[in-house]
PDB file of C-alpha atoms and ligand atoms in Angstrom:
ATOM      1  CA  UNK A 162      -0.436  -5.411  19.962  1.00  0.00           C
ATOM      2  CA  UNK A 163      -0.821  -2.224  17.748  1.00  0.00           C
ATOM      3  CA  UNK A 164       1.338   0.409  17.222  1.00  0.00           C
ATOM      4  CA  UNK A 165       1.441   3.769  19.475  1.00  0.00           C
ATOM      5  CA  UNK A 166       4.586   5.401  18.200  1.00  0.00           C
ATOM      6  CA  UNK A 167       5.624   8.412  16.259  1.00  0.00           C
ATOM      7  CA  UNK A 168       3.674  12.030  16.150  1.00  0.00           C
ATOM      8  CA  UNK A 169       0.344  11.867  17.579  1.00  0.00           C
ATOM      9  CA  UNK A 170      -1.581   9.957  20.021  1.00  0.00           C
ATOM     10  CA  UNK A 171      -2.649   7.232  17.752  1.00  0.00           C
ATOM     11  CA  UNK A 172      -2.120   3.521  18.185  1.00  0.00           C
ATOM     12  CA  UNK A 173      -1.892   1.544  14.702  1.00  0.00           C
ATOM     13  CA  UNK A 174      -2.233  -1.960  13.488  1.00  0.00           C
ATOM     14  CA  UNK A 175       0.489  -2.574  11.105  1.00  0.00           C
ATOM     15  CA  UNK A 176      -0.669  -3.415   7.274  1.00  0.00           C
ATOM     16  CA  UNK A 177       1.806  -5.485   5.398  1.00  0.00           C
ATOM     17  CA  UNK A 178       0.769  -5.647   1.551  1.00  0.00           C
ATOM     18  CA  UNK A 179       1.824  -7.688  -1.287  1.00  0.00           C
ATOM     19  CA  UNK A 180       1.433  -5.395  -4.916  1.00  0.00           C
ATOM     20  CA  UNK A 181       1.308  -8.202  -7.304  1.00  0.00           C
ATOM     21  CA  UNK A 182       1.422  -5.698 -10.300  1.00  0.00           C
ATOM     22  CA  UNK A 183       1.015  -6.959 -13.678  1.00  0.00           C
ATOM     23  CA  UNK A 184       2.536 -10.775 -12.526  1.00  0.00           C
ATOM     24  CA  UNK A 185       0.389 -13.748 -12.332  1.00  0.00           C
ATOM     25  CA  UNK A 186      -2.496 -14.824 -14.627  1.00  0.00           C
ATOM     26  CA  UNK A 187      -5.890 -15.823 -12.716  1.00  0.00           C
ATOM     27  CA  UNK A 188      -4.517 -19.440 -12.242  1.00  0.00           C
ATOM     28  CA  UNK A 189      -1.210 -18.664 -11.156  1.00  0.00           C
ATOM     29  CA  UNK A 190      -2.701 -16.347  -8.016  1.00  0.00           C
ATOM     30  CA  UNK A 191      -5.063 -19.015  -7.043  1.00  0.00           C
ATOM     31  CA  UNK A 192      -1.962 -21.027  -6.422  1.00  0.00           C
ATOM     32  CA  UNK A 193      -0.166 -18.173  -4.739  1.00  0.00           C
ATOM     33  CA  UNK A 194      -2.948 -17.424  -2.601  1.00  0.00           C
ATOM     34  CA  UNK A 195      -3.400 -20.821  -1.403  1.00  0.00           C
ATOM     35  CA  UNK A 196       0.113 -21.512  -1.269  1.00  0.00           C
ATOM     36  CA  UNK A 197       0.292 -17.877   1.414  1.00  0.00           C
ATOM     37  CA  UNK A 198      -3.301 -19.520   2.962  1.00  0.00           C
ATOM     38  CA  UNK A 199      -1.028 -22.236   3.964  1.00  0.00           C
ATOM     39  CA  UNK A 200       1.572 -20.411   5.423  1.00  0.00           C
ATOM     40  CA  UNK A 201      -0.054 -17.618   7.913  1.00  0.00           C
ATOM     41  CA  UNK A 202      -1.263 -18.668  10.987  1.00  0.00           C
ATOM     42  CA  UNK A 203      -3.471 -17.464  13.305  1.00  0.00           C
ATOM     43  CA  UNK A 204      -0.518 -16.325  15.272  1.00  0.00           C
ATOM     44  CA  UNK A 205       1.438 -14.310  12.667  1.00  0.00           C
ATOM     45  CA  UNK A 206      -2.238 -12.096  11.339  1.00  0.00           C
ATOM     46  CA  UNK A 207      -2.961 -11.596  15.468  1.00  0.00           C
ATOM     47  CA  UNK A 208      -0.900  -8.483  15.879  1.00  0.00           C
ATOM     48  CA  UNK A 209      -0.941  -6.695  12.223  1.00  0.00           C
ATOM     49  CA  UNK A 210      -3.267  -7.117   9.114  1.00  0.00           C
ATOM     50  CA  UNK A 211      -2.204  -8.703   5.789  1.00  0.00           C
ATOM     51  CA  UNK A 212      -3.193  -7.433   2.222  1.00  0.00           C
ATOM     52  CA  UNK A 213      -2.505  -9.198  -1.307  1.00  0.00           C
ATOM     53  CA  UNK A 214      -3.094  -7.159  -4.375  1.00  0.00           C
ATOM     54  CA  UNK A 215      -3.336  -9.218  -7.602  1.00  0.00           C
ATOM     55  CA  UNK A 216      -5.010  -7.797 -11.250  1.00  0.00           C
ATOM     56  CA  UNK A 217      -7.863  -7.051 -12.055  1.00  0.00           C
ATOM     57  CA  UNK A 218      -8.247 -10.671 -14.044  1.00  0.00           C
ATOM     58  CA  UNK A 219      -7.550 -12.583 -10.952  1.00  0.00           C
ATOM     59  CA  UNK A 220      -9.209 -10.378  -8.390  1.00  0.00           C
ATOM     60  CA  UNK A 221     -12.777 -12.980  -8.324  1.00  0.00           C
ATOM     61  CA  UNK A 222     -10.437 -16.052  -8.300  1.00  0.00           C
ATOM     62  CA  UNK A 223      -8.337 -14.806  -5.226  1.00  0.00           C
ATOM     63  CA  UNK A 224     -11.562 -13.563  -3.620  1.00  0.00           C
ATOM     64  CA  UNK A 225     -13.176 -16.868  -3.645  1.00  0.00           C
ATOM     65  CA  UNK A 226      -9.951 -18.327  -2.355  1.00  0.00           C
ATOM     66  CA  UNK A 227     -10.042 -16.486   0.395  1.00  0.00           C
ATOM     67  CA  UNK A 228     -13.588 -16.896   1.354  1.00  0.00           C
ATOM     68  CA  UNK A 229     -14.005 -20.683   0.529  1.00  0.00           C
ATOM     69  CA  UNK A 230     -10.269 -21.243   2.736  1.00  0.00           C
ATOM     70  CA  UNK A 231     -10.920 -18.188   5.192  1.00  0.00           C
ATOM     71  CA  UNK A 232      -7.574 -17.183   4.525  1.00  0.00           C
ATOM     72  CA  UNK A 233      -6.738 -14.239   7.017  1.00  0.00           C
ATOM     73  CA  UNK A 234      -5.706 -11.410   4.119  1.00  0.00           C
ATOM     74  CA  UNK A 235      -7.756  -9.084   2.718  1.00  0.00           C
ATOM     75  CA  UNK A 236      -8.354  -8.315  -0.630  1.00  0.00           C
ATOM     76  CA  UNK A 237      -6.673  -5.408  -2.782  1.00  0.00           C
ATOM     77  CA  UNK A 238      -6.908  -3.853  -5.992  1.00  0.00           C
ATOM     78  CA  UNK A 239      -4.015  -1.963  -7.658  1.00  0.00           C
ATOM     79  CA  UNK A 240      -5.754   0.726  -9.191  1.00  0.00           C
ATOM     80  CA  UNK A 241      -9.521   2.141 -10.586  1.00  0.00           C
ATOM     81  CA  UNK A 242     -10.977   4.597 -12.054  1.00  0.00           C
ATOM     82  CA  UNK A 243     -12.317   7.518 -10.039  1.00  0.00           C
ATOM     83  CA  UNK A 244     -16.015   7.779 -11.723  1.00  0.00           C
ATOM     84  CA  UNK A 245     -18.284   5.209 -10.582  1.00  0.00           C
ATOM     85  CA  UNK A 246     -19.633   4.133 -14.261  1.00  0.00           C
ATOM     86  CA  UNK A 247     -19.021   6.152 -17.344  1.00  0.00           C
ATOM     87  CA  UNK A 248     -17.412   5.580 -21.222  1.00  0.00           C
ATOM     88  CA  UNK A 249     -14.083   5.277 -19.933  1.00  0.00           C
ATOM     89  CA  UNK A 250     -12.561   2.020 -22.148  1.00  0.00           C
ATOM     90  CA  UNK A 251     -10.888  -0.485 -20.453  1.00  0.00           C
ATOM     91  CA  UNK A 252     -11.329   1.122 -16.931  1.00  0.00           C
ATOM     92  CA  UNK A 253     -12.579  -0.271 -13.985  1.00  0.00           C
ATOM     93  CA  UNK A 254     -14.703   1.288 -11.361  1.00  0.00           C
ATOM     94  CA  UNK A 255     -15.174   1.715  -7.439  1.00  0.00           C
ATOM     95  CA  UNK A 256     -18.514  -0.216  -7.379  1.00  0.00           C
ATOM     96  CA  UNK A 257     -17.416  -2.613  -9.297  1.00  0.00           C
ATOM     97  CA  UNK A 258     -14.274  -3.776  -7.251  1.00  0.00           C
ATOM     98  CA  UNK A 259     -16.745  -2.914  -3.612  1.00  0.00           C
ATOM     99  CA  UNK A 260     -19.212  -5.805  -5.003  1.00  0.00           C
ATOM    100  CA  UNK A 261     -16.039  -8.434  -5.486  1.00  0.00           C
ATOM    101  CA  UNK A 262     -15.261  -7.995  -1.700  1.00  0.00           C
ATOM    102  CA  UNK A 263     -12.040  -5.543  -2.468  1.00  0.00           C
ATOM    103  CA  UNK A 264     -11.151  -3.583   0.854  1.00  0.00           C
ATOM    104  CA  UNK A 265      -8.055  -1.816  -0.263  1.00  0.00           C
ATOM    105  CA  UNK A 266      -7.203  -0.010  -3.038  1.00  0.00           C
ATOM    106  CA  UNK A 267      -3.789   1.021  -4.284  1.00  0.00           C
ATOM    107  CA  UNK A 268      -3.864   4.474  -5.350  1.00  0.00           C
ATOM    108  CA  UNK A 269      -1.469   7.005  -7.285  1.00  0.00           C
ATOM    109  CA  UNK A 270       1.125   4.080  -7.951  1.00  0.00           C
ATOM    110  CA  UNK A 271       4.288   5.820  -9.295  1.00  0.00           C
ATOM    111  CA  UNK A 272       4.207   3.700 -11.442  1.00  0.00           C
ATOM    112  CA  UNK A 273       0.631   4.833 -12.602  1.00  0.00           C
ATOM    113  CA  UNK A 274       2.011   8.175 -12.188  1.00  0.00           C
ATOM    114  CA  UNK A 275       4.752   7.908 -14.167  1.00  0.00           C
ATOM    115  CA  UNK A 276       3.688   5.434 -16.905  1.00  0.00           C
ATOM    116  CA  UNK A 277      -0.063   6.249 -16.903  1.00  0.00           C
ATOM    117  CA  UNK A 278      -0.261  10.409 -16.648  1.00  0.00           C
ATOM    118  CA  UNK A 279      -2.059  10.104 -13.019  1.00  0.00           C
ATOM    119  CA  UNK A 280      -1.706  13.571 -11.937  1.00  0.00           C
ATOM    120  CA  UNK A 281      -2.093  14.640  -7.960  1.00  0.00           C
ATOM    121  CA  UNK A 282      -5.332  15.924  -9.519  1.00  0.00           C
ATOM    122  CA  UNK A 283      -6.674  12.785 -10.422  1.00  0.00           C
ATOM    123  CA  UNK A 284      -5.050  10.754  -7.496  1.00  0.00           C
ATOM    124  CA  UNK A 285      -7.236  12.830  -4.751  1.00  0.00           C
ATOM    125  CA  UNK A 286     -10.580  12.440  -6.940  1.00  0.00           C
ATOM    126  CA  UNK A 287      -9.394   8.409  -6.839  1.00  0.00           C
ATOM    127  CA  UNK A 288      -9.253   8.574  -2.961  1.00  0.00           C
ATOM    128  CA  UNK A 289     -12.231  10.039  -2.420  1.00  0.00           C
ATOM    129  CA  UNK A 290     -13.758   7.460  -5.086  1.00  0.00           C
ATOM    130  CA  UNK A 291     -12.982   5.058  -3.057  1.00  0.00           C
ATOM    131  CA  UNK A 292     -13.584   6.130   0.296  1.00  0.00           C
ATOM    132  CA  UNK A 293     -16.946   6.768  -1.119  1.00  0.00           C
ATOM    133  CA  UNK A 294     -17.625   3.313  -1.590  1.00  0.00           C
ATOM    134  CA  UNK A 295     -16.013   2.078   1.787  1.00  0.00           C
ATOM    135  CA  UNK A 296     -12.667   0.968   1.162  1.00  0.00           C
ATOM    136  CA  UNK A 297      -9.683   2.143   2.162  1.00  0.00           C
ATOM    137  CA  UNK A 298      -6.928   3.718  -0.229  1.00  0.00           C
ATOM    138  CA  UNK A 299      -3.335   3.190  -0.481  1.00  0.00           C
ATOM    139  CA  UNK A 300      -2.121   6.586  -1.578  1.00  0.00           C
ATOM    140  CA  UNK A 301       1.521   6.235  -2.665  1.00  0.00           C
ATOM    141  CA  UNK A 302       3.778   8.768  -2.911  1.00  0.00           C
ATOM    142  CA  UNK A 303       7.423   9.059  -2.733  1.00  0.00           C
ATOM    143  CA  UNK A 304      10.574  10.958  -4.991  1.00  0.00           C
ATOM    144  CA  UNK A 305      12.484  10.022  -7.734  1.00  0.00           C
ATOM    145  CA  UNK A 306      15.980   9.632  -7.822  1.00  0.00           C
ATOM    146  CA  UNK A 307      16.768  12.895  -9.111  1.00  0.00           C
ATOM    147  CA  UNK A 308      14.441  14.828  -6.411  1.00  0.00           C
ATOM    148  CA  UNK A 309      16.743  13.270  -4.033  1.00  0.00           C
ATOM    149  CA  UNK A 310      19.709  14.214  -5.335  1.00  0.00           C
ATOM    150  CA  UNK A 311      18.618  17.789  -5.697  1.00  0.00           C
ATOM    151  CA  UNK A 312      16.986  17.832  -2.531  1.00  0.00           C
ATOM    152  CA  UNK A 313      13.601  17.762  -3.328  1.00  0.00           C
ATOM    153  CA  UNK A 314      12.295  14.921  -0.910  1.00  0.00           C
ATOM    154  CA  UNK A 315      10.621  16.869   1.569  1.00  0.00           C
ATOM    155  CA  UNK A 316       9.041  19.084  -0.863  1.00  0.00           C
ATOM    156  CA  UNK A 317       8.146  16.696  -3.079  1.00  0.00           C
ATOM    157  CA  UNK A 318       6.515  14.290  -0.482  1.00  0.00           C
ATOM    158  CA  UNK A 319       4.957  17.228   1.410  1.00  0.00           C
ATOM    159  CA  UNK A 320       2.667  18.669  -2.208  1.00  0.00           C
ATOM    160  CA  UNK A 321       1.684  15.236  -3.051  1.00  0.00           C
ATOM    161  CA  UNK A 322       0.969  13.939   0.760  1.00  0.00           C
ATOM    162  CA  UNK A 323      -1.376  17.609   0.612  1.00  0.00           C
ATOM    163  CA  UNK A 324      -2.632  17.335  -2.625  1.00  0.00           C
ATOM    164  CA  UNK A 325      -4.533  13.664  -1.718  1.00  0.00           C
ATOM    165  CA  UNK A 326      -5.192  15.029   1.856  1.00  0.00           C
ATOM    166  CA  UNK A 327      -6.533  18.052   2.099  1.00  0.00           C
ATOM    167  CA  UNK A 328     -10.619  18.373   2.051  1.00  0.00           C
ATOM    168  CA  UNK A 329     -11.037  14.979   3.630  1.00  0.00           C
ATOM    169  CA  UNK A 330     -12.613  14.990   7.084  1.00  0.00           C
ATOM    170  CA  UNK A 331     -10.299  14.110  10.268  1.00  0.00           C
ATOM    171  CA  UNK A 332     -12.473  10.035  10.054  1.00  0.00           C
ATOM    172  CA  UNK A 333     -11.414   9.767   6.103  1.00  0.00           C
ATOM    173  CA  UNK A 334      -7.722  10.747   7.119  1.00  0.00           C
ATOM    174  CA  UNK A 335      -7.591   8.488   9.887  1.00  0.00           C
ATOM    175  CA  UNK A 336      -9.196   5.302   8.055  1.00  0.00           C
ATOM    176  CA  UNK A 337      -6.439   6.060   5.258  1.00  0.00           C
ATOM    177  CA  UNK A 338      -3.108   4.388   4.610  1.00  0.00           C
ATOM    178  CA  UNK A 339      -0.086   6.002   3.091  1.00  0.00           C
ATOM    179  CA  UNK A 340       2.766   3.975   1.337  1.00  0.00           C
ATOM    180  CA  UNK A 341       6.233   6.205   1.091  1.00  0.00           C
ATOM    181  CA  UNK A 342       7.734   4.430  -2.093  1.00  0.00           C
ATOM    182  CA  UNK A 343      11.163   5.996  -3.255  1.00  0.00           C
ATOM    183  CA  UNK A 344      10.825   5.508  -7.051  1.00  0.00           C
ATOM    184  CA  UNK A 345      14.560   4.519  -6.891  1.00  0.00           C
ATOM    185  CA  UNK A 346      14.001   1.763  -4.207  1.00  0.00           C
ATOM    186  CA  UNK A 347      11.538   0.442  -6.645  1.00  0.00           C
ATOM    187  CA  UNK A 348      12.448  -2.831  -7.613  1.00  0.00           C
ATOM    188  CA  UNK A 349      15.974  -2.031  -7.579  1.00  0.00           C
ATOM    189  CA  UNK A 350      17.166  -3.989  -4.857  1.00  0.00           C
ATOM    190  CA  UNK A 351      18.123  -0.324  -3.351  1.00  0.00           C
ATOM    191  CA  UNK A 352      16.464   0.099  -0.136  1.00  0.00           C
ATOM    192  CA  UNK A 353      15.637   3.140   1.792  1.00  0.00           C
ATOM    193  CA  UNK A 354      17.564   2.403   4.899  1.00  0.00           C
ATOM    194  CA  UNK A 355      15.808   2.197   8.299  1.00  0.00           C
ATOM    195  CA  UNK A 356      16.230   5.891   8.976  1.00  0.00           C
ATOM    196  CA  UNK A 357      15.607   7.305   5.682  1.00  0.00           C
ATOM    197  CA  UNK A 358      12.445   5.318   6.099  1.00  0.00           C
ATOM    198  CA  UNK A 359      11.113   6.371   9.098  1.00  0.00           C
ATOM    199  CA  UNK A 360      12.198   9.820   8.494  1.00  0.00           C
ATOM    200  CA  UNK A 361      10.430  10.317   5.457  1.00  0.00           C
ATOM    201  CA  UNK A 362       7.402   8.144   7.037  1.00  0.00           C
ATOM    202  CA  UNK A 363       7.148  10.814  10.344  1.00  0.00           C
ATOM    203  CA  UNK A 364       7.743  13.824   7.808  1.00  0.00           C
ATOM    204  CA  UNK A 365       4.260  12.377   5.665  1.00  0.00           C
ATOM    205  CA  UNK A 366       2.481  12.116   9.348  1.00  0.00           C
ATOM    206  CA  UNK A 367       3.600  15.629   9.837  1.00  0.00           C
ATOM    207  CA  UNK A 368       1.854  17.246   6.544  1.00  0.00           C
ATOM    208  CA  UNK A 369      -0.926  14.768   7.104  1.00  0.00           C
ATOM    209  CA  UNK A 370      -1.023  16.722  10.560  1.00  0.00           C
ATOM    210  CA  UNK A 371      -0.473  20.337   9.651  1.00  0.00           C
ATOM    211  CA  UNK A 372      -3.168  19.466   6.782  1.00  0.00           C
ATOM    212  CA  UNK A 373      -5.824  17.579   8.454  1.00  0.00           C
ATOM    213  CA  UNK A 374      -5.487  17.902  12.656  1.00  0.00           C
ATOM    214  CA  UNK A 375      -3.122  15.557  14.886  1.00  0.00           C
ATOM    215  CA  UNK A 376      -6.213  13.473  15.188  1.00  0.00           C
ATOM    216  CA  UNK A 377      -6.156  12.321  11.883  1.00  0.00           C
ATOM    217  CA  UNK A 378      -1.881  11.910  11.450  1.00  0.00           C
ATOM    218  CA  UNK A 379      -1.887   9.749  14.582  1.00  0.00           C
ATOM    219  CA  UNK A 380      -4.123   7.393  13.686  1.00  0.00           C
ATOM    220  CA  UNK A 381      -3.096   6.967   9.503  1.00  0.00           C
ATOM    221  CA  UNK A 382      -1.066   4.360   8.529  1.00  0.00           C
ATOM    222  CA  UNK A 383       2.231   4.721   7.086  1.00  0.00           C
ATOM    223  CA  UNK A 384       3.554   1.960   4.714  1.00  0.00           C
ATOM    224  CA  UNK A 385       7.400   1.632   3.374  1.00  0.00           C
ATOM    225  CA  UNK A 386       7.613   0.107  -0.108  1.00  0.00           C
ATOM    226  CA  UNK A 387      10.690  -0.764  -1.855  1.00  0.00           C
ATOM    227  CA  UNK A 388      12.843  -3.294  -2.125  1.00  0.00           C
ATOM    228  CA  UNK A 389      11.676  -5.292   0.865  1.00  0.00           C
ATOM    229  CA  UNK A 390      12.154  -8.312   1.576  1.00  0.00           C
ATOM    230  CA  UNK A 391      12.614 -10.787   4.451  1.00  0.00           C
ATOM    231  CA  UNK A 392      16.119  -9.981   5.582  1.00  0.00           C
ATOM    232  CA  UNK A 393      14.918  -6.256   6.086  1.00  0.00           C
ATOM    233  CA  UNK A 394      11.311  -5.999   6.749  1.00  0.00           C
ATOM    234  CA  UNK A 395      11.741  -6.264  10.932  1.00  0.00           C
ATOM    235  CA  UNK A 396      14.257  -3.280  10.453  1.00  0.00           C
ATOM    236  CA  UNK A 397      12.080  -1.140   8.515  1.00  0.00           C
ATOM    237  CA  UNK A 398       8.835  -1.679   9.952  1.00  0.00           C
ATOM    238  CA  UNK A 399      10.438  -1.584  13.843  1.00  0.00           C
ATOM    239  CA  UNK A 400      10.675   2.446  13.055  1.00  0.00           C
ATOM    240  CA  UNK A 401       8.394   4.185  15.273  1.00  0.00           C
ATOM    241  CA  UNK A 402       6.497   5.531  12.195  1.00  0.00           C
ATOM    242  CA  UNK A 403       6.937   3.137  10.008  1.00  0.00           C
ATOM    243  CA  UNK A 404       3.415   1.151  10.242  1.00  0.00           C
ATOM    244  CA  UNK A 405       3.978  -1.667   7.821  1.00  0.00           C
ATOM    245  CA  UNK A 406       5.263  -2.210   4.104  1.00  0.00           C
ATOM    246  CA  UNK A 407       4.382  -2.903   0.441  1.00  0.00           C
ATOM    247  CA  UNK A 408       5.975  -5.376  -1.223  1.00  0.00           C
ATOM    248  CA  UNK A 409       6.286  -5.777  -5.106  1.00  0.00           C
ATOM    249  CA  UNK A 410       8.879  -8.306  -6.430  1.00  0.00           C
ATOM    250  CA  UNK A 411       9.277 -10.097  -3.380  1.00  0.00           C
ATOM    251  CA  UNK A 412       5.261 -10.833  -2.255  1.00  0.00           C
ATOM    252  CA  UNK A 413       4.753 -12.957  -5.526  1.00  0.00           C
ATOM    253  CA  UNK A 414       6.373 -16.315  -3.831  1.00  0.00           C
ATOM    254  CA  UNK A 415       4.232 -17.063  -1.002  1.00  0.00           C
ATOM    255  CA  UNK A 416       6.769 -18.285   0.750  1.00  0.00           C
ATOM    256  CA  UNK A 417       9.074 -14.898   0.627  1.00  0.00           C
ATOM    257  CA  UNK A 418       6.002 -12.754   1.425  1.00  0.00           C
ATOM    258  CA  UNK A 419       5.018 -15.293   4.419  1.00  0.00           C
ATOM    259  CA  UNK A 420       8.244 -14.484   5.604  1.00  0.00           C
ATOM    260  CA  UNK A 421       8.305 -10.823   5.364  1.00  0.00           C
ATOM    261  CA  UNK A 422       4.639 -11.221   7.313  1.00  0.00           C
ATOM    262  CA  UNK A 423       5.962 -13.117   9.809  1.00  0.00           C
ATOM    263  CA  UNK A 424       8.789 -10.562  10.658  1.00  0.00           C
ATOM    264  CA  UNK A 425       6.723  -7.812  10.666  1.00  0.00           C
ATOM    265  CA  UNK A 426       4.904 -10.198  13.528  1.00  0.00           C
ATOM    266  CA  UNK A 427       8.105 -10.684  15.529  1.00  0.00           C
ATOM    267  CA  UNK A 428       8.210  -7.449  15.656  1.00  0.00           C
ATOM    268  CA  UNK A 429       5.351  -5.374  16.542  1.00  0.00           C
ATOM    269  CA  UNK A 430       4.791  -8.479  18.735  1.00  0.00           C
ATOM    270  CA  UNK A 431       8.268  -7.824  20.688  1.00  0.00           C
ATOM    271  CA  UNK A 432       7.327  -3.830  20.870  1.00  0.00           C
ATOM    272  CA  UNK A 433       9.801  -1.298  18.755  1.00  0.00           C
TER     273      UNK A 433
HETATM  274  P1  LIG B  91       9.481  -3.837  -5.031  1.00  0.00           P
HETATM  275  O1  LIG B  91       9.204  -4.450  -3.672  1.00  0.00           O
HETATM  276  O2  LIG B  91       9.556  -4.854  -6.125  1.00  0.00           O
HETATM  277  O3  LIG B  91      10.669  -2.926  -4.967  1.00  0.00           O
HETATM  278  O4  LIG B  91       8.221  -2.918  -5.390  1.00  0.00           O
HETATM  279  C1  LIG B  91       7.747  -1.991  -4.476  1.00  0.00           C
HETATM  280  C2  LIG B  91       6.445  -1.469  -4.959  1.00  0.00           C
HETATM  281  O5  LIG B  91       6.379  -0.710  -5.905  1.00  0.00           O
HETATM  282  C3  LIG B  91       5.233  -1.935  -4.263  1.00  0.00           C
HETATM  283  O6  LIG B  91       4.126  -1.200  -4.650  1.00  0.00           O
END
């Protein structure tokens, strides 16, 4: 059963996401991903859809996992370039992640934004990179501790939710997913409780509304990440529009992220 709630008419299937980040050599996430291939039945992928993001060294590994085991996730990348060839040094492209079976790509990463210079600029050139080769981007965006305290939130998450958004047709907005990530939920053990989630999660639907037609905001998918984990995922992702989650720390035990899966199950299966 998908999700109808929040602003807009749209009915969503959750995505729940596991961002590897720069854990796990190519061996170690074949393990993981058979170890999660185990683990998900038919029964807990039915209602929502189930993403695993590992590097870029492990991405053909995984994807052959997956294939040879018809494991029910898809497959993500955590970042690429926007060009789709070029002399860009240690970069990877679009095309090249397309051919390996990649559906999903994580996109303007705070922690790309913040370690790596990725500007809003470059972050809405990166979504339309990989819209253009039929995949669907992960735009992150969320403030940093300070914004918060100086009351900066809704400002902050309103220019970056408009910077990525605006241009794209009403399909593009609608095929996209959005992940609100407070930096200072990040892998802190601090998370954003249920309402500060879902508040921040229908404020995002709103600017993707006022941007890009009701159309679009009720049918985009709206992802909490930070700090989740199994004890708190059925809280967070019951919010109205709160449309699923990605996980960092906790999605690289298969067991921890099964279990974060399988409460996001319970439920959107039980109706928020
Ligand atoms: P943690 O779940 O480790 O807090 O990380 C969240 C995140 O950044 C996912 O992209």
């Amino acid at each position: 059963m998908a999700k109808a709630g929040g602003a807009g008419a749209g009915v969503r299937r959750p995505l729940v996401s596991g961002n590897w980040k720069m854990h796990h050599d190519h061996l170690q996430s074949i393990r993981a991903v058979q170890d999660l291939g185990l683990r998900l039945g038919a029964a807990d992928v039915a209602s929502l859809d189930v993403s695993v993001h590992p590097t870029f060294t492990s991405l053909r590994s995984v994807q052959t996992v997956i294939e040879d085991r018809a494991i029910p996730v898809a497959l993500g990348a955590q970042h690429c370039h926007h060009d789709d060839q070029g002399a860009f040094t240690g970069e990877v492209a679009p095309p090249m992640l397309a051919r390996l079976g990649v559906s999903l790509v994580i996109v303007g990463h705070s922690e790309r934004r913040q370690f790596f210079g990725q500007t809003d600029e470059v972050v809405a050139l990166t979504v339309r990179a990989v819209l253009r080769h039929a995949m669907t981007p992960i735009l992150c965006v969320g403030e940093t501790e300070e914004e918060r305290e100086d009351g900066e939130t809704e400002a902050r998450l309103t220019a970056q939710t408009t910077a990525a958004v605006k241009g794209l047709s009403p399909e593009q907005v609608a095929g996209l997913v959005i992940a609100y990530e407070p930096i200072w939920a990040i892998g802190t053990g601090r998370t954003a409780t249920a309402e500060d989630a879902q508040w921040a999660c229908a404020h995002i639907r709103g600017v993707v509304g006022e941007v890009a037609g009701a159309e679009g905001a009720g049918a985009v998918r709206i992802q909490y990440g930070g700090s989740v984990r199994p004890e708190n995922a059925a809280e967070l992702i019951g919010q109205p529009d709160v449309d699923g989650a990605l996980v960092g720390g906790a999605s690289l035990e298969a067991a921890t992220f099964a279990a974060i899966v399988q409460a996001a199950a319970s439920v959107v299966l039980t109706g928020r």
